[in-house]
Coordinates of C-alpha atoms in Angstrom, one line a residue:
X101 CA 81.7 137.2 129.5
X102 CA 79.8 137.3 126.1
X103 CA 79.1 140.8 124.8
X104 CA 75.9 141.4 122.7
X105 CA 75.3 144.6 120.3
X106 CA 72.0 145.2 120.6
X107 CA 72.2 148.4 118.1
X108 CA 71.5 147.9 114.6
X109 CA 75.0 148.0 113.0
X110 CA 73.7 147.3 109.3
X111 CA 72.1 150.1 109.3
X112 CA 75.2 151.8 111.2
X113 CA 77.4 150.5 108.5
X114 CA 75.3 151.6 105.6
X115 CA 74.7 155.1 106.9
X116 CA 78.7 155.6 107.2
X117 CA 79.1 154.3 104.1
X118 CA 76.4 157.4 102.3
X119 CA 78.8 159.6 104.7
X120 CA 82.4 158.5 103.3
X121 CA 80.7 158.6 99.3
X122 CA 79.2 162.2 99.9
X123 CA 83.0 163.3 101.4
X124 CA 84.4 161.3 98.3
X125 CA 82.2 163.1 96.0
X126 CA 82.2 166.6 97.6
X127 CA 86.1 165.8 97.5
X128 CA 86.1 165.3 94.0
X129 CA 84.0 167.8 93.0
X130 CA 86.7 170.3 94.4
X131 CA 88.8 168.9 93.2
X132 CA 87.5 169.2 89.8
X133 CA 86.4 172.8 90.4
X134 CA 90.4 173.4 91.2
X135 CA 91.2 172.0 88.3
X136 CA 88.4 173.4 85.9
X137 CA 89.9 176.9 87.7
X138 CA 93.2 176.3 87.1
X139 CA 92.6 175.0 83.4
X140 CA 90.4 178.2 82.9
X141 CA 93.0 180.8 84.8
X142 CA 95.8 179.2 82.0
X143 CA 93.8 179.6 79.1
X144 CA 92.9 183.5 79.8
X145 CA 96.4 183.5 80.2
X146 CA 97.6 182.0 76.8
X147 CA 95.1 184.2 75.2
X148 CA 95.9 187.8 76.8
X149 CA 99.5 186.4 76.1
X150 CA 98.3 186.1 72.0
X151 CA 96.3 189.1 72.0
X152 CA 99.1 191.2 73.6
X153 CA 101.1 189.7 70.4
X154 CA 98.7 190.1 68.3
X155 CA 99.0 194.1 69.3
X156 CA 102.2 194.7 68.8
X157 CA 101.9 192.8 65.3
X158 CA 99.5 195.2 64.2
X159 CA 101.5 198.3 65.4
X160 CA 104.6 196.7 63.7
X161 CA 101.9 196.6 60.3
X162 CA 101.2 199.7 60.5
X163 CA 104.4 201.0 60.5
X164 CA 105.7 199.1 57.9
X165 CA 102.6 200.0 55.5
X166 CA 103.1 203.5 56.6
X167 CA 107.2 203.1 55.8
X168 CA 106.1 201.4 52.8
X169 CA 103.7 204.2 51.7
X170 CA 106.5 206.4 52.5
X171 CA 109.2 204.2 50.1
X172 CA 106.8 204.5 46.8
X173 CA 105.9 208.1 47.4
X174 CA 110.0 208.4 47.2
X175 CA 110.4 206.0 44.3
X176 CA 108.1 208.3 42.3
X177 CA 109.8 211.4 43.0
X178 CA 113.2 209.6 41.8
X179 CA 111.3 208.3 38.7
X180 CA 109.9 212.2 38.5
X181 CA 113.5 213.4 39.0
X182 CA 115.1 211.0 36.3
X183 CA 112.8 212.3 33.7
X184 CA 113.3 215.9 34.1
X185 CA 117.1 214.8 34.0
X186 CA 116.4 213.1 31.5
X187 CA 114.8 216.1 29.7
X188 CA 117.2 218.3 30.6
X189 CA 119.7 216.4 29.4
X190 CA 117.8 215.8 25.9
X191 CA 117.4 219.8 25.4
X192 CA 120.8 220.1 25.9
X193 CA 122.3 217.6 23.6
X194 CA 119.1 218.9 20.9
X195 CA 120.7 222.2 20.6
X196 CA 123.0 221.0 18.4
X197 CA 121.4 219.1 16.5
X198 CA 120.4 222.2 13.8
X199 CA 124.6 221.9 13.4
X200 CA 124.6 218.3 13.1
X201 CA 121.9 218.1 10.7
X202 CA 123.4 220.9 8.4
X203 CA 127.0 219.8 8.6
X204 CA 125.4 216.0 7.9
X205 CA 123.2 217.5 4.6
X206 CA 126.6 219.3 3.0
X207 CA 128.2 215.8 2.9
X208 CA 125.9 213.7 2.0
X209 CA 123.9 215.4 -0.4
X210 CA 125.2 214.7 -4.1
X211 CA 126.2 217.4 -6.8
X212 CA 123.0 218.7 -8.2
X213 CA 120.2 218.7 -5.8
X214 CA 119.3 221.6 -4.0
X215 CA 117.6 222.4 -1.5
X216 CA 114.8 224.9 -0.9
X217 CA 112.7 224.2 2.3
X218 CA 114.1 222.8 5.5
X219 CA 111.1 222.5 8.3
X220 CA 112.1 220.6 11.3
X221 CA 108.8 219.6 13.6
X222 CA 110.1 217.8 17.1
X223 CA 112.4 215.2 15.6
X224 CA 110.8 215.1 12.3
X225 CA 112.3 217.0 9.1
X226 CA 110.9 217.6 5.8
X227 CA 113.3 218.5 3.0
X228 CA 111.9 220.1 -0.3
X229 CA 114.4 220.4 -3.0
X230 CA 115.2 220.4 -6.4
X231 CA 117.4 217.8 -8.7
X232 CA 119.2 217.8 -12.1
X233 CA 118.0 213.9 -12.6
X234 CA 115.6 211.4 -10.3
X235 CA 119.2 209.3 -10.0
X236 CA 120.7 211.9 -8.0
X237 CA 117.6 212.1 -5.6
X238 CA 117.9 208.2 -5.3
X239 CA 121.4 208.7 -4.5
X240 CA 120.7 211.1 -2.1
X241 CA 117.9 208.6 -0.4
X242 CA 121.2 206.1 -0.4
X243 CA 123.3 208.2 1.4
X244 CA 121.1 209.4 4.2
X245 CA 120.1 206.1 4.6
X246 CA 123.6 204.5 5.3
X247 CA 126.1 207.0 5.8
X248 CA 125.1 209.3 8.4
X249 CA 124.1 207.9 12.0
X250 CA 121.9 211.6 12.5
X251 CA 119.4 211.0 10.0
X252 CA 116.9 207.6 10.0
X253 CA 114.2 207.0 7.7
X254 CA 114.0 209.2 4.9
X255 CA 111.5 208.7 3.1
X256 CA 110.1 210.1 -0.5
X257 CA 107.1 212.1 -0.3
X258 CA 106.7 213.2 -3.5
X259 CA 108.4 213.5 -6.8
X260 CA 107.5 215.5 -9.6
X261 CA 108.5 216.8 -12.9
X262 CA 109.7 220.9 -13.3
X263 CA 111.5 223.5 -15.0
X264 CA 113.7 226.3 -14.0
X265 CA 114.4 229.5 -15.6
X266 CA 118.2 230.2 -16.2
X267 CA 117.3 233.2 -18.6
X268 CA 114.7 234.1 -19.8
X269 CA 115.4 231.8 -22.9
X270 CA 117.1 229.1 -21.3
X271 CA 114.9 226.8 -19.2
X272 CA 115.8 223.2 -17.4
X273 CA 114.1 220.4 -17.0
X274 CA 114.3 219.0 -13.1
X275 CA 112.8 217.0 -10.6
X276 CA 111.1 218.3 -7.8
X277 CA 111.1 216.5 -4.3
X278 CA 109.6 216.2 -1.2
X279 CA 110.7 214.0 1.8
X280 CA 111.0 213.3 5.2
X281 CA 113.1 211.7 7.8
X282 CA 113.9 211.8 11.4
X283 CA 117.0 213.3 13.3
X284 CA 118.4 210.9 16.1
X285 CA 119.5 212.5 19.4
X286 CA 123.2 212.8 20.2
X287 CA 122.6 209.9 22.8
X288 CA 121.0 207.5 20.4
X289 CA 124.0 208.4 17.8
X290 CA 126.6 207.6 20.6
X291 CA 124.4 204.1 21.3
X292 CA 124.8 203.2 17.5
X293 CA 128.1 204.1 17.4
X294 CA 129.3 201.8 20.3
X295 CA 127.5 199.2 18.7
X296 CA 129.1 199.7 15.5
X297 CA 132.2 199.6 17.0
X298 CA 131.5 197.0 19.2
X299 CA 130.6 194.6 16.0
X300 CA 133.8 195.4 14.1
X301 CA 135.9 194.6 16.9
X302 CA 133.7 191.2 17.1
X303 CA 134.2 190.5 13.7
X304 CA 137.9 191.9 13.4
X305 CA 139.5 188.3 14.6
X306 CA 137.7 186.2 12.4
X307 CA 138.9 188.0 9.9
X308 CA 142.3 187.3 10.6

């Protein structure tokens, strides 16, 4: 028995063809959608993930600028404490130094000069005095110059010509001066005294 199809089939077969592409493509386009989703859903993640981060990074800032703010407003108060130590400590060891500098003027101060103003302004001194002979005011200059660690650059104001009445008949010639110099602090005298020291004990074994 022969069978005959009648129907048209190309047009059967070309009709389920259109139906199996549009499945394929509303297939893929789910597919894709899924995927877009899923792509999408991970990125929000990552990023509420690095904002989260990027939080508690600036809470952790701000704490450390505020311990850091905290750290220098203590550093100063250290620095301000040192210094009034440190002035404390000064007026302390400068209440001496009238003793030092009188005691330091009896030795080094050659047989006739005299002295007959002593003014002392902070560390400053000026010395006003009188002298048999301008070579005992240069010794003088000599001696506070390198034998005494108190006293540090004298200088000669002024130096003038003048006479003093013994008696009424018997007058001297003399020489008037004026200077200046500064009086080191017990601190700096105990600094230039170590390093004296510290240099002789340097040089003592090349000299044997």
């Amino acid at each position: 028995m022969i069978l005959i199809n009648l129907l048209p089939h190309r047009e059967v077969a070309r009709k389920r063809r259109r139906e199996i592409f549009q499945a394929t493509m509303a297939a893929s386009l789910l597919v894709g959608a899924l995927v877009a989703g899923v792509i999408y859903w991970w990125f929000q993640m990552m990023i509420g993930e690095q904002q989260q981060k990027n939080s508690f990074l600036q809470s952790e800032i701000q704490v450390l600028e505020t311990q850091i703010k905290e750290i220098a407003t203590i550093e100063q108060e250290i620095s301000a404490l040192r210094a009034r130590q440190k002035a404390v400590e000064n007026l302390q060891s400068d209440r001496n130094l009238p003793v030092h500098l009188l005691s330091e003027l009896v030795t080094q101060l050659p047989d006739g000069v005299y002295i007959t103003s002593l003014k002392q302004t902070d560390k400053v001194v000026t010395m006003q005095g009188m002298a048999q002979s301008n070579e005992r005011i240069s010794e003088m200059l000599r001696n506070l110059s390198n034998n005494t660690p108190w006293i540090s650059k004298p200088e000669l104001v002024e130096i003038v010509a003048a006479h003093v009445a013994l008696t009424p008949r018997d007058q001297r010639r003399v020489s008037a001066f004026n200077l200046r110099f500064q009086l080191m602090r017990s601190s700096d005298v105990e600094k230039v005294m170590e390093a004296a020291s510290a240099a002789q004990s340097a040089s003592a074994p090349a000299r044997k």
